[in-house]
Short mmCIF file of C-alpha atoms and ligand atoms in Angstrom, two decimals:
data_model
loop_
_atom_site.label_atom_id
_atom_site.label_comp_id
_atom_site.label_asym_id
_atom_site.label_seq_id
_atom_site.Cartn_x
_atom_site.Cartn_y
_atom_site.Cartn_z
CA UNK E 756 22.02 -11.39 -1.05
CA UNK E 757 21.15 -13.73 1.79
CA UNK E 758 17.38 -13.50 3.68
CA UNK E 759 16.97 -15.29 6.69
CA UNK E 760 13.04 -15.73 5.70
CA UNK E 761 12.63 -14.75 2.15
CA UNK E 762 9.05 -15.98 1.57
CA UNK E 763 7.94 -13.53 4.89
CA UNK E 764 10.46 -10.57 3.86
CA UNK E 765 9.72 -10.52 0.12
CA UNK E 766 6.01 -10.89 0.27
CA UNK E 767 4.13 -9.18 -2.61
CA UNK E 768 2.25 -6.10 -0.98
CA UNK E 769 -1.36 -7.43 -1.43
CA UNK E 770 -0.49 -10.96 0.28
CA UNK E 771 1.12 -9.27 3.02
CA UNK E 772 -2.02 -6.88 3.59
CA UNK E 773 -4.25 -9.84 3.32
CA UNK E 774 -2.10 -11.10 6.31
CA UNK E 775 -1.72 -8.12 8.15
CA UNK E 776 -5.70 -8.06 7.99
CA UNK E 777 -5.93 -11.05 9.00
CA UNK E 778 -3.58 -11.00 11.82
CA UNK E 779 -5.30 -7.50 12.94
CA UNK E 780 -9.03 -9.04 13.13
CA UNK E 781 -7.70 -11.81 16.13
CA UNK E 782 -5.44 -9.24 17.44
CA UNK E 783 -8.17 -6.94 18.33
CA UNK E 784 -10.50 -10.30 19.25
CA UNK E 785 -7.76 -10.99 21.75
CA UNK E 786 -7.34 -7.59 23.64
CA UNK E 787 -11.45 -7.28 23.66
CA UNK E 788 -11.79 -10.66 24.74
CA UNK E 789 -9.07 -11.01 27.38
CA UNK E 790 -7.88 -7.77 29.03
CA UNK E 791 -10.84 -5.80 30.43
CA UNK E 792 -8.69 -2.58 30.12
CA UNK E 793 -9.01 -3.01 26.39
CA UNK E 794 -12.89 -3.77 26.58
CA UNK E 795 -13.53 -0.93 29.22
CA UNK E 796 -11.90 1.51 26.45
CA UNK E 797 -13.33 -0.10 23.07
CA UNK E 798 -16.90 -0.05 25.16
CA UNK E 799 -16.40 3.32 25.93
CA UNK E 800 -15.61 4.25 22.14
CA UNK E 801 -18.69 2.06 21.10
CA UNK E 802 -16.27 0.08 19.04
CA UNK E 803 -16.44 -3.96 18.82
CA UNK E 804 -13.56 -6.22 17.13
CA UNK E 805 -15.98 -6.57 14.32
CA UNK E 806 -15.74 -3.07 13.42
CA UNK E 807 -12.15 -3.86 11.40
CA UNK E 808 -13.06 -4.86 8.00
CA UNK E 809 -10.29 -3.10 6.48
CA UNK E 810 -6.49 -2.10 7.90
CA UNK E 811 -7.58 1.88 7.73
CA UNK E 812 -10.18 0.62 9.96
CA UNK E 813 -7.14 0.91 12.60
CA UNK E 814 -7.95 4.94 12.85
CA UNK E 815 -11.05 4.26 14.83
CA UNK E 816 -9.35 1.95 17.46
CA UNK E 817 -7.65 4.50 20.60
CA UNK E 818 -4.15 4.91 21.25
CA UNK E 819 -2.27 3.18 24.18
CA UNK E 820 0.60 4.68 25.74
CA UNK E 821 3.21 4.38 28.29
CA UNK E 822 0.73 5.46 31.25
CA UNK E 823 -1.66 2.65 30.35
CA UNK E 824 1.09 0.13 30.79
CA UNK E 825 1.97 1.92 34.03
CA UNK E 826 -1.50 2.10 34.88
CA UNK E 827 -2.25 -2.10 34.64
CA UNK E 828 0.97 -2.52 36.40
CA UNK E 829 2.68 -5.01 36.83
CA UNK E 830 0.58 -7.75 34.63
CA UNK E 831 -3.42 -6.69 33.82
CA UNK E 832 -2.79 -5.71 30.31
CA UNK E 833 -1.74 -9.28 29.83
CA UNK E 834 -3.68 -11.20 27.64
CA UNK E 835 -2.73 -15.10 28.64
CA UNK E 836 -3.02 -16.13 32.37
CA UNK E 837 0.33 -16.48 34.09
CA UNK E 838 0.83 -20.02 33.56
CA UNK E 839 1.25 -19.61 29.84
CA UNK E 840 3.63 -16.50 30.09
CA UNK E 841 7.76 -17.63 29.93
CA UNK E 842 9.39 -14.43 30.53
CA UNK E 843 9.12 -11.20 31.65
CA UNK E 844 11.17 -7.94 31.18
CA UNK E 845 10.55 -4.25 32.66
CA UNK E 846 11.80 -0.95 31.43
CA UNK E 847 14.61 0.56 34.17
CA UNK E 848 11.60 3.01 35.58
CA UNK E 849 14.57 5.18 36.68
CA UNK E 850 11.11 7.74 36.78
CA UNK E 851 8.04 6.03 38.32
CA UNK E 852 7.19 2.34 38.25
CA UNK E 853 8.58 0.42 35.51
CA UNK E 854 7.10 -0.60 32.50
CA UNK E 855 6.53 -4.38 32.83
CA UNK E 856 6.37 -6.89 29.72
CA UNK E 857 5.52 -10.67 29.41
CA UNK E 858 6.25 -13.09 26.39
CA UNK E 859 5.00 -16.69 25.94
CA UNK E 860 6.49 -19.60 24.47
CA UNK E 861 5.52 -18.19 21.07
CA UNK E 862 5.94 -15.03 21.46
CA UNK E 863 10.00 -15.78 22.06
CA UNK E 864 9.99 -18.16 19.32
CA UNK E 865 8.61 -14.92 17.12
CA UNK E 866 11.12 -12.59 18.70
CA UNK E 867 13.95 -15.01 17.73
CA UNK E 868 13.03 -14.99 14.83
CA UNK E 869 13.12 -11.52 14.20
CA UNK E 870 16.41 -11.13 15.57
CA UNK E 871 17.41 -14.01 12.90
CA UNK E 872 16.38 -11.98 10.14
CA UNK E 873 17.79 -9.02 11.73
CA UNK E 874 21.28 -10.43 12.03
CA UNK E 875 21.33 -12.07 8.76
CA UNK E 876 20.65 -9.07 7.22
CA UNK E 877 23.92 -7.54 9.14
CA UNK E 878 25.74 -10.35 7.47
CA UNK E 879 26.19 -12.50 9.93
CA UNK E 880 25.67 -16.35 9.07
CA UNK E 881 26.35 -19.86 11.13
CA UNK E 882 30.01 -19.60 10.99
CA UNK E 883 29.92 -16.24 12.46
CA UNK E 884 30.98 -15.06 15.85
CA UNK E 885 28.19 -13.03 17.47
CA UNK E 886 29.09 -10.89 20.82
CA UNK E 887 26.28 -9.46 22.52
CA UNK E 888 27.83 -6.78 24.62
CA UNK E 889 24.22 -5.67 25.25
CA UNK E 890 23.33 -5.76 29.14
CA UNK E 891 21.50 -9.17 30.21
CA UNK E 892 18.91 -9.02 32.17
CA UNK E 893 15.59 -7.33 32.56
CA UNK E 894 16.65 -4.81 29.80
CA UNK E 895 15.60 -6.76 26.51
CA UNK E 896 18.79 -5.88 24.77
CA UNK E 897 20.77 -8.87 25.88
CA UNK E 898 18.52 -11.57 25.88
CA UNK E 899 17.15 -10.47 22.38
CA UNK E 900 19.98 -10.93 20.21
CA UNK E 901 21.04 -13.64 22.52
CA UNK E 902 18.51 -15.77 21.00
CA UNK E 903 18.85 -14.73 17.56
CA UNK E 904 22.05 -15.08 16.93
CA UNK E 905 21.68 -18.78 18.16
CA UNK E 906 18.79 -19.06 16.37
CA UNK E 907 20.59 -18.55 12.95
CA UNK E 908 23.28 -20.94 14.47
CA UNK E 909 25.78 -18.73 15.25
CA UNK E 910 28.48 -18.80 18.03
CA UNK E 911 27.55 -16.58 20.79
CA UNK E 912 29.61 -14.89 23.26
CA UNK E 913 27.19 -13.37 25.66
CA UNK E 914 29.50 -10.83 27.39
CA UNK E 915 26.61 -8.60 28.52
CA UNK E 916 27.95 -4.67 29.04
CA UNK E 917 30.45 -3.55 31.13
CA UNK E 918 34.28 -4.56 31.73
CA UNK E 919 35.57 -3.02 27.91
CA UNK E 920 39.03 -4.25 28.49
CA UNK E 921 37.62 -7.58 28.40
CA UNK E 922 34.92 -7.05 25.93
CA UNK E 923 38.37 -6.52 23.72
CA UNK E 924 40.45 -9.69 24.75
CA UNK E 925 37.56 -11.47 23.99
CA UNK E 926 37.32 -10.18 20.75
CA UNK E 927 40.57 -11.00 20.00
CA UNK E 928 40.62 -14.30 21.25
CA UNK E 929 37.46 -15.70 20.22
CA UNK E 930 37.83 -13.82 17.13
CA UNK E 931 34.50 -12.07 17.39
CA UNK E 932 33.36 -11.16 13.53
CA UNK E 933 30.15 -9.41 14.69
CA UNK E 934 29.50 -6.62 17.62
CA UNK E 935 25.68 -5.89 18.64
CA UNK E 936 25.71 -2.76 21.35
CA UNK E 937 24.95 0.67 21.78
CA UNK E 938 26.26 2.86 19.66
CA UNK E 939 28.02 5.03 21.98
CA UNK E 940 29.60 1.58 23.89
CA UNK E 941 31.24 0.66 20.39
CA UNK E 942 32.70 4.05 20.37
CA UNK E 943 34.31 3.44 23.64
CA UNK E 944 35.61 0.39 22.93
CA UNK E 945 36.67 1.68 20.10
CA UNK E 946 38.21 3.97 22.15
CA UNK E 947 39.72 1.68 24.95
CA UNK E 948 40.96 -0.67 21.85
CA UNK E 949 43.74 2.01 20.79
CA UNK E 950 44.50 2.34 24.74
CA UNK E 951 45.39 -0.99 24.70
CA UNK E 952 46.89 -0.84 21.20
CA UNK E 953 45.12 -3.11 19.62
CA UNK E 954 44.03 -2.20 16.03
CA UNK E 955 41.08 -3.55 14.49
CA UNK E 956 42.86 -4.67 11.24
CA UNK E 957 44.19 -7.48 13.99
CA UNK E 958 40.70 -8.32 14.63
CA UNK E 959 37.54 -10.45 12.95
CA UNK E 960 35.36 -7.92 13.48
CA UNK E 961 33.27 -7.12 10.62
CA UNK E 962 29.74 -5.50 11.26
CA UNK E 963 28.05 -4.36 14.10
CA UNK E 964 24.35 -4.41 14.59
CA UNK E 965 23.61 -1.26 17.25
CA UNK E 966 20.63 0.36 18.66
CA UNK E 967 18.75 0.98 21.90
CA UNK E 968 19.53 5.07 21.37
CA UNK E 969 19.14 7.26 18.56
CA UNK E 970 22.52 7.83 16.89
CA UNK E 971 23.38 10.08 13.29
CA UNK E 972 24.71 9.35 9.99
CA UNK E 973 27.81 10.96 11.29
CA UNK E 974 28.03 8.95 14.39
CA UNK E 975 28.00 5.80 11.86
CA UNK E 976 30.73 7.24 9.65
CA UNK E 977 32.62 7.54 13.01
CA UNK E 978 31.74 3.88 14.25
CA UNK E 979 32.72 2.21 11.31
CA UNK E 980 35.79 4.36 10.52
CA UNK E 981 37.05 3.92 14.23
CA UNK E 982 36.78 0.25 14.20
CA UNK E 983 36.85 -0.16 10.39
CA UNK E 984 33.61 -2.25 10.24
CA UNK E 985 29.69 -1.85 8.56
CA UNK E 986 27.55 -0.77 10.85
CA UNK E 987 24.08 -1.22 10.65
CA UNK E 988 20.69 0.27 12.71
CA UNK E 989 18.94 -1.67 14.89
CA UNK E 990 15.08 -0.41 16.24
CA UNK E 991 13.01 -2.07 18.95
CA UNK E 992 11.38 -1.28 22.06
CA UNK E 993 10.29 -3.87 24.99
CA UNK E 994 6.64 -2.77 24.77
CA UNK E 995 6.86 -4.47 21.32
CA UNK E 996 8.65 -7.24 21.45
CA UNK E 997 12.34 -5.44 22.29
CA UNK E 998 15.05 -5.64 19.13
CA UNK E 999 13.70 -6.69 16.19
CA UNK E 1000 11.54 -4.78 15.34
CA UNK E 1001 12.63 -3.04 12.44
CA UNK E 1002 16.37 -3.16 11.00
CA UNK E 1003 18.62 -2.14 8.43
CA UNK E 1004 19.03 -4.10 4.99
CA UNK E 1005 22.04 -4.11 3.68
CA UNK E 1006 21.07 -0.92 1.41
CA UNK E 1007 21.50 0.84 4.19
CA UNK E 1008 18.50 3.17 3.88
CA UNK E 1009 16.07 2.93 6.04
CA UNK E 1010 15.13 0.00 8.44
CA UNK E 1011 12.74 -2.17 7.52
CA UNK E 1012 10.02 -2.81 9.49
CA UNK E 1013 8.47 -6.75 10.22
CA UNK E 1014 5.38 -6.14 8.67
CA UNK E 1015 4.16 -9.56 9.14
CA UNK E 1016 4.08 -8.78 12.84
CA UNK E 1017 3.61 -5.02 12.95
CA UNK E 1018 1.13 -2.66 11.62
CA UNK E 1019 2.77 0.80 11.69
CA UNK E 1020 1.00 4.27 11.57
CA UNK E 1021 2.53 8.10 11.32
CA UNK E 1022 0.69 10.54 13.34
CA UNK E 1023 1.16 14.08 14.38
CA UNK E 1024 2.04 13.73 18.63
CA UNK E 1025 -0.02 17.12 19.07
CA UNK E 1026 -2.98 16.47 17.26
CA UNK E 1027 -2.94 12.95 16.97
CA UNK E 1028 -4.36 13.02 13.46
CA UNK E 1029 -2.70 9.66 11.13
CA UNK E 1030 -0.40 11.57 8.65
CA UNK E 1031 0.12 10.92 5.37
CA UNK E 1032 2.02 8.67 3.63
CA UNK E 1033 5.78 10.25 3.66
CA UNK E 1034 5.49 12.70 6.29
CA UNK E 1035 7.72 12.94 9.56
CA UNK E 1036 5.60 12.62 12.92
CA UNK E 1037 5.35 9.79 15.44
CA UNK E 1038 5.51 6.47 14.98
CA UNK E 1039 2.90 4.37 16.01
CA UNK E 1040 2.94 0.60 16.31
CA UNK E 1041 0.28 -2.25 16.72
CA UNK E 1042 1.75 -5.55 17.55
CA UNK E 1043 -0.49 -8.32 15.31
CA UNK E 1044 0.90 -11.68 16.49
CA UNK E 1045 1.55 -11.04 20.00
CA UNK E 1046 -0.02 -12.99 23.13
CA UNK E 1047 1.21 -12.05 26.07
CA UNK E 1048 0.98 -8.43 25.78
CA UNK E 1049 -0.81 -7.81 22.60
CA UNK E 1050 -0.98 -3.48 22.34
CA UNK E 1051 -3.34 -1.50 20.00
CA UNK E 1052 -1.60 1.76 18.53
CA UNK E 1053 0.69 2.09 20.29
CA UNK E 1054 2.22 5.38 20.97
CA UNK E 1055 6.36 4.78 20.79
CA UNK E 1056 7.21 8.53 21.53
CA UNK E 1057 10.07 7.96 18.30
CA UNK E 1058 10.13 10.40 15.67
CA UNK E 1059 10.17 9.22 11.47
CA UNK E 1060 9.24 8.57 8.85
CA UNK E 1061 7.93 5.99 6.52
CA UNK E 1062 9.30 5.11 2.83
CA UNK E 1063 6.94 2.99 0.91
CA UNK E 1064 9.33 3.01 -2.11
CA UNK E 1065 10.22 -0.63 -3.25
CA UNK E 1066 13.98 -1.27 -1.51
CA UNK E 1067 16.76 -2.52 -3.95
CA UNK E 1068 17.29 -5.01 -1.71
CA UNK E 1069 13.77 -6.99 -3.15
CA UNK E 1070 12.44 -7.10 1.04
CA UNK E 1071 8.69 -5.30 0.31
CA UNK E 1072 8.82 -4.45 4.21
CA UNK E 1073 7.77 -0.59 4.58
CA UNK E 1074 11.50 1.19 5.48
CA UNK E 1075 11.71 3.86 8.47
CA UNK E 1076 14.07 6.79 8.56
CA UNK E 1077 16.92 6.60 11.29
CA UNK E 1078 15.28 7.70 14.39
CA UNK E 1079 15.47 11.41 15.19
CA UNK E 1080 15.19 11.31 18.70
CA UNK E 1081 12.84 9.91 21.36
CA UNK E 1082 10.24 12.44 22.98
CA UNK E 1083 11.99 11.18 26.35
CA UNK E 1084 15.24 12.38 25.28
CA UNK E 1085 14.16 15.73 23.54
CA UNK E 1086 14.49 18.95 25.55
CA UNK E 1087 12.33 21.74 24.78
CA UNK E 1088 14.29 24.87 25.23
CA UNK E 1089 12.35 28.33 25.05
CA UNK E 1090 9.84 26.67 23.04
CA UNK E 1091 12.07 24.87 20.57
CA UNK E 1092 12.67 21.34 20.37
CA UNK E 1093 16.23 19.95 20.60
CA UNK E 1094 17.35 16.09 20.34
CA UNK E 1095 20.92 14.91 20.92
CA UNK E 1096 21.21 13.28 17.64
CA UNK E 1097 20.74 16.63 15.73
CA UNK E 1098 23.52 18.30 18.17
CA UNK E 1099 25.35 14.80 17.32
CA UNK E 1100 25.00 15.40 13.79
CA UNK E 1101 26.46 19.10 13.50
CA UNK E 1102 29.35 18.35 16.25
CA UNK E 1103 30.55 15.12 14.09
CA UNK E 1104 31.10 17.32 10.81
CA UNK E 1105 33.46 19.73 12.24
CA UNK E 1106 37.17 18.23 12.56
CA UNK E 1107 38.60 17.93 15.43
CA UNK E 1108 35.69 17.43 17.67
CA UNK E 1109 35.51 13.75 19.61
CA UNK E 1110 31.72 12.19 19.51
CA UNK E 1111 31.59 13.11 23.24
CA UNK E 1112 29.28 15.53 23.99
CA UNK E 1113 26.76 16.29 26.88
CA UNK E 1114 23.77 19.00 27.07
CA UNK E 1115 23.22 20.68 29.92
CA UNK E 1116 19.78 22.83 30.65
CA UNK E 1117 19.81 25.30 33.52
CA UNK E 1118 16.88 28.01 34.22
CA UNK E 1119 18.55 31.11 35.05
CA UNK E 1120 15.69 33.47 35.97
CA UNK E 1121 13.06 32.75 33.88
CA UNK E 1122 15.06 31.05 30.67
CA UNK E 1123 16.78 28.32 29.79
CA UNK E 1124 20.19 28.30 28.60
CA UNK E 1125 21.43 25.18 26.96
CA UNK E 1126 25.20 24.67 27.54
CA UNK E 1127 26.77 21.94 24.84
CA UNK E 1128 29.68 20.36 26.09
CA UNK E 1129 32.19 19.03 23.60
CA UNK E 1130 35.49 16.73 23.75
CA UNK E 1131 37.99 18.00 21.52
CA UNK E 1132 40.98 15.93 20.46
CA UNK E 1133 44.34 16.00 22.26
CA UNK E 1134 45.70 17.72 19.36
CA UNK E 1135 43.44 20.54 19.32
CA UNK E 1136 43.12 20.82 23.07
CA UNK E 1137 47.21 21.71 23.17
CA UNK E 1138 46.52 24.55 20.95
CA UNK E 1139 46.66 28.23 21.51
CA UNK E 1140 43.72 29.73 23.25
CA UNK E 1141 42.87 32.17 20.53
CA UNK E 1142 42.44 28.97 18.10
CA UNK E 1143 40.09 26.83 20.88
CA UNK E 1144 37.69 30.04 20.79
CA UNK E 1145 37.66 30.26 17.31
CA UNK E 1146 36.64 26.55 17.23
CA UNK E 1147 34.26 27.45 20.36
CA UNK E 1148 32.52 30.49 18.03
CA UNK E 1149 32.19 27.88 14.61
CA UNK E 1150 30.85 25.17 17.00
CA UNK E 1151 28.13 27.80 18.36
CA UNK E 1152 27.61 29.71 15.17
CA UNK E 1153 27.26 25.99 13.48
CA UNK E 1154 24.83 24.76 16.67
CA UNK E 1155 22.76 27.80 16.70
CA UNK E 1156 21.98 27.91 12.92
CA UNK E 1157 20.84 24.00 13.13
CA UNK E 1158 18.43 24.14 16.08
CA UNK E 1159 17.38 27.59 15.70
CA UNK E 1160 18.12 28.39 19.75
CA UNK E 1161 20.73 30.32 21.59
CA UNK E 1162 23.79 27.81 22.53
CA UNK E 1163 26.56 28.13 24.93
CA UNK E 1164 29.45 26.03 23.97
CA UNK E 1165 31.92 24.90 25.94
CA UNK E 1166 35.08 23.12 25.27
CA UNK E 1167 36.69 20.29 27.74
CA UNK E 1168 39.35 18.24 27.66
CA UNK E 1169 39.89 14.92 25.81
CA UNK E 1170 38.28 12.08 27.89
CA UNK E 1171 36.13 14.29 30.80
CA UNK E 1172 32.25 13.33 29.52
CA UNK E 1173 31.01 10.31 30.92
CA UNK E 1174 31.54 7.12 28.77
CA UNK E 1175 28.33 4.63 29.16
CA UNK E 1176 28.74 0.90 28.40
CA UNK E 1177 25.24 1.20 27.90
CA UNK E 1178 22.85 3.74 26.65
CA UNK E 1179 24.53 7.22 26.83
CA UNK E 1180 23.39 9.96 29.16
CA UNK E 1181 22.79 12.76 26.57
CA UNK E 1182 21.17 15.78 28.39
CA UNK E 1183 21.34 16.73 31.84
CA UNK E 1184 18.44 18.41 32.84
CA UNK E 1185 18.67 20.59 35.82
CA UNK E 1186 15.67 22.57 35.78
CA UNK E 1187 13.20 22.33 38.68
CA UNK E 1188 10.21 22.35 36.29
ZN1 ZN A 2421 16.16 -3.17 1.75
#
């Protein structure tokens, strides 16, 4: 068992409290001090930074979400003046302005860091072969593990998404022994790989670190049988810090999250009461070392839950759950919430169904209907038509029992949904709410 920072990982709970106290106190001295949006907010809640004299002392602090970054666009949330920030990365904003984010000099060396640990615990050591088929760019993917996996003095090959029959020679050539991607990309290399005939037994590849969109047990099972590798959870988000920010140990349950740099709350997204300890709600994160863009409780929108059972691994780091699903991606259909992952989860236990699969929301009238579009295998598509319904009717009876709402299923052929290189487009939404 290999740490990348064993002293930070392993701390005994009361010394990393002690820290995370410690760390909290200038946190909150910095937003108060230096961004007035903070000040306007804790003057308005009559709270000062010497109100924290414990870490529950968090629960009397607001939230910040999404809008308030929007809000103080591009840079007034910032806490350092220009000069001192060294990079900057923004959300897509495909809805709105973007979400924008600044680092300093520190703040990268920290993120590095993180992505050390995070690789190391993937495997992944200085004589191994890193490809970071994450895009580059102002997307934090790329340029995370970019400098992580040099940090821990491994070779990088920063291919970037895009161009899979590429992605594959250079895997082959360069003898690439760990991936880092979305999920659904590695599937469709994985994919494009047996196109091309290439098997992974003729490869290096061992692991694969992926993340950047909530993916199920069964999705792994197919990831790692498909291109015969481990394949490990990655969780970040750029308001944070981007990857990083919590990852899987080589247990395999749970992702633990960088205490040392992250105080992490549960609360209920309707009531916005703090859960307790064990129970599934939102996660809520605030960031204690960071300068640039330092952010009180944050609200992530991510759905989990926290273990606080010691790992086996000997890291003391709190453990989330695999992600459920992002409020952004969940659709709520006649009152019911749906995510793609638990959709993912049912369609990947029934044979002969691909890990392709779209949803589609219409309002007929006054209702939704939620159509589930599934790839079937070649095999199954060439099949009699009485055997395709019967798989249609087990696929709906299956869907319907899971998320408790009326489906319509429909079968297509091998190869007609979408393939992303990057983050997969899950749910088409074509209601004019
Ligand atoms: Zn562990």
């Amino acid at each position: 068992m290999l740490y990348w920072d064993q002293e930070k990982e392993c701390m005994p709970r009361e010394a990393l409290s002690v820290l995370q106290l410690r760390r909290l106190k200038e946190a909150v001295y910095r937003v108060y001090t230096f961004v007035p949006a903070y000040k306007a907010k804790f003057d308005a809640d009559g709270i000062k930074p010497d109100s924290i004299n414990s870490l529950g002392d968090i629960e009397h602090f607001p939230y910040t979400t999404k809008q308030d970054l929007r809000d103080n666009y591009p840079f007034t949330l910032f806490a350092v003046p220009m000069s001192e920030v060294v990079r900057i990365h923004s959300s897509s904003g495909t809805t709105g302005k973007p979400t924008v984010v600044g680092y300093t000099r520190k703040d990268l060396d920290i993120w590095s860091d993180l992505m050390g640990r995070a690789l190391t615990n993937a495997g992944a050591r200085r004589t191994s072969v890193i490809q970071v088929a994450y895009g580059y760019g102002l997307f934090t993917g790329g340029l995370g593990v970019h400098y992580g996996a040099e940090k821990i003095g491994a070779s990088v090959i920063p291919s970037s998404g895009g161009n899979t029959k590429r992605q594959i020679m250079l895997m082959q050539d360069f003898g690439t022994t760990h991936l880092t991607c979305t999920p659904s990309y590695a599937l469709f290399m994985a994919e494009v790989m047996q196109e091309m005939g290439v098997k992974p037994s003729q490869l290096k590849l061992q692991a694969g670190i992926f993340g950047a969109e909530p993916w199920s047990e069964n999705m792994r099972r197919e990831v790692e049988s498909k291109l015969e590798i481990k394949a490990f959870d990655i969780y970040g988000l750029s308001e944070i810090i981007g990857p990083g920010v919590a990852v899987e140990c080589p247990c395999r349950s749970g992702l633990h999250i960088a205490e040392d740099h992250f105080l992490v709350e549960i609360i209920d997204p309707i009531t916005e009461e703090v859960l307790p300890a064990g129970e599934t709600g939102e996660l809520v994160i605030t960031t204690l070392t960071k300068e640039a863009l330092p952010l009180i409780r944050y609200r992530t929108g991510d759905l989990t839950r926290l273990n606080w059972e010691k790992c086996a691994c000997g890291r003391t780091h709190v453990r989330m759950k695999k992600v459920l699903g992002r409020s952004d991606d969940m659709v709520i259909i006649r009152g019911v919430n749906v995510f793609p992952s638990m959709v993912e989860s049912v369609l990947l236990n029934i044979p002969g169904v691909e890990p392709h699969y779209q949803l589609i929301v219409e309002r007929i009238g006054n209702l939704d209907e939620l159509e589930v579009q599934v790839e079937v295998s070649e095999i199954i598509f060439s099949d009699e038509i009485r055997q395709l319904e019967n798989l249609e009717r087990s696929i709906t009876k299956e869907l319907e029992s899971a998320l408790g709402v009326a489906v319509k299923v429909r079968l297509v052929e091998p190869k007609t949904i979408a393939r992303s290189e990057g983050k997969a487009k899950r749910v088409i939404d074509n209601r004019n709410i």
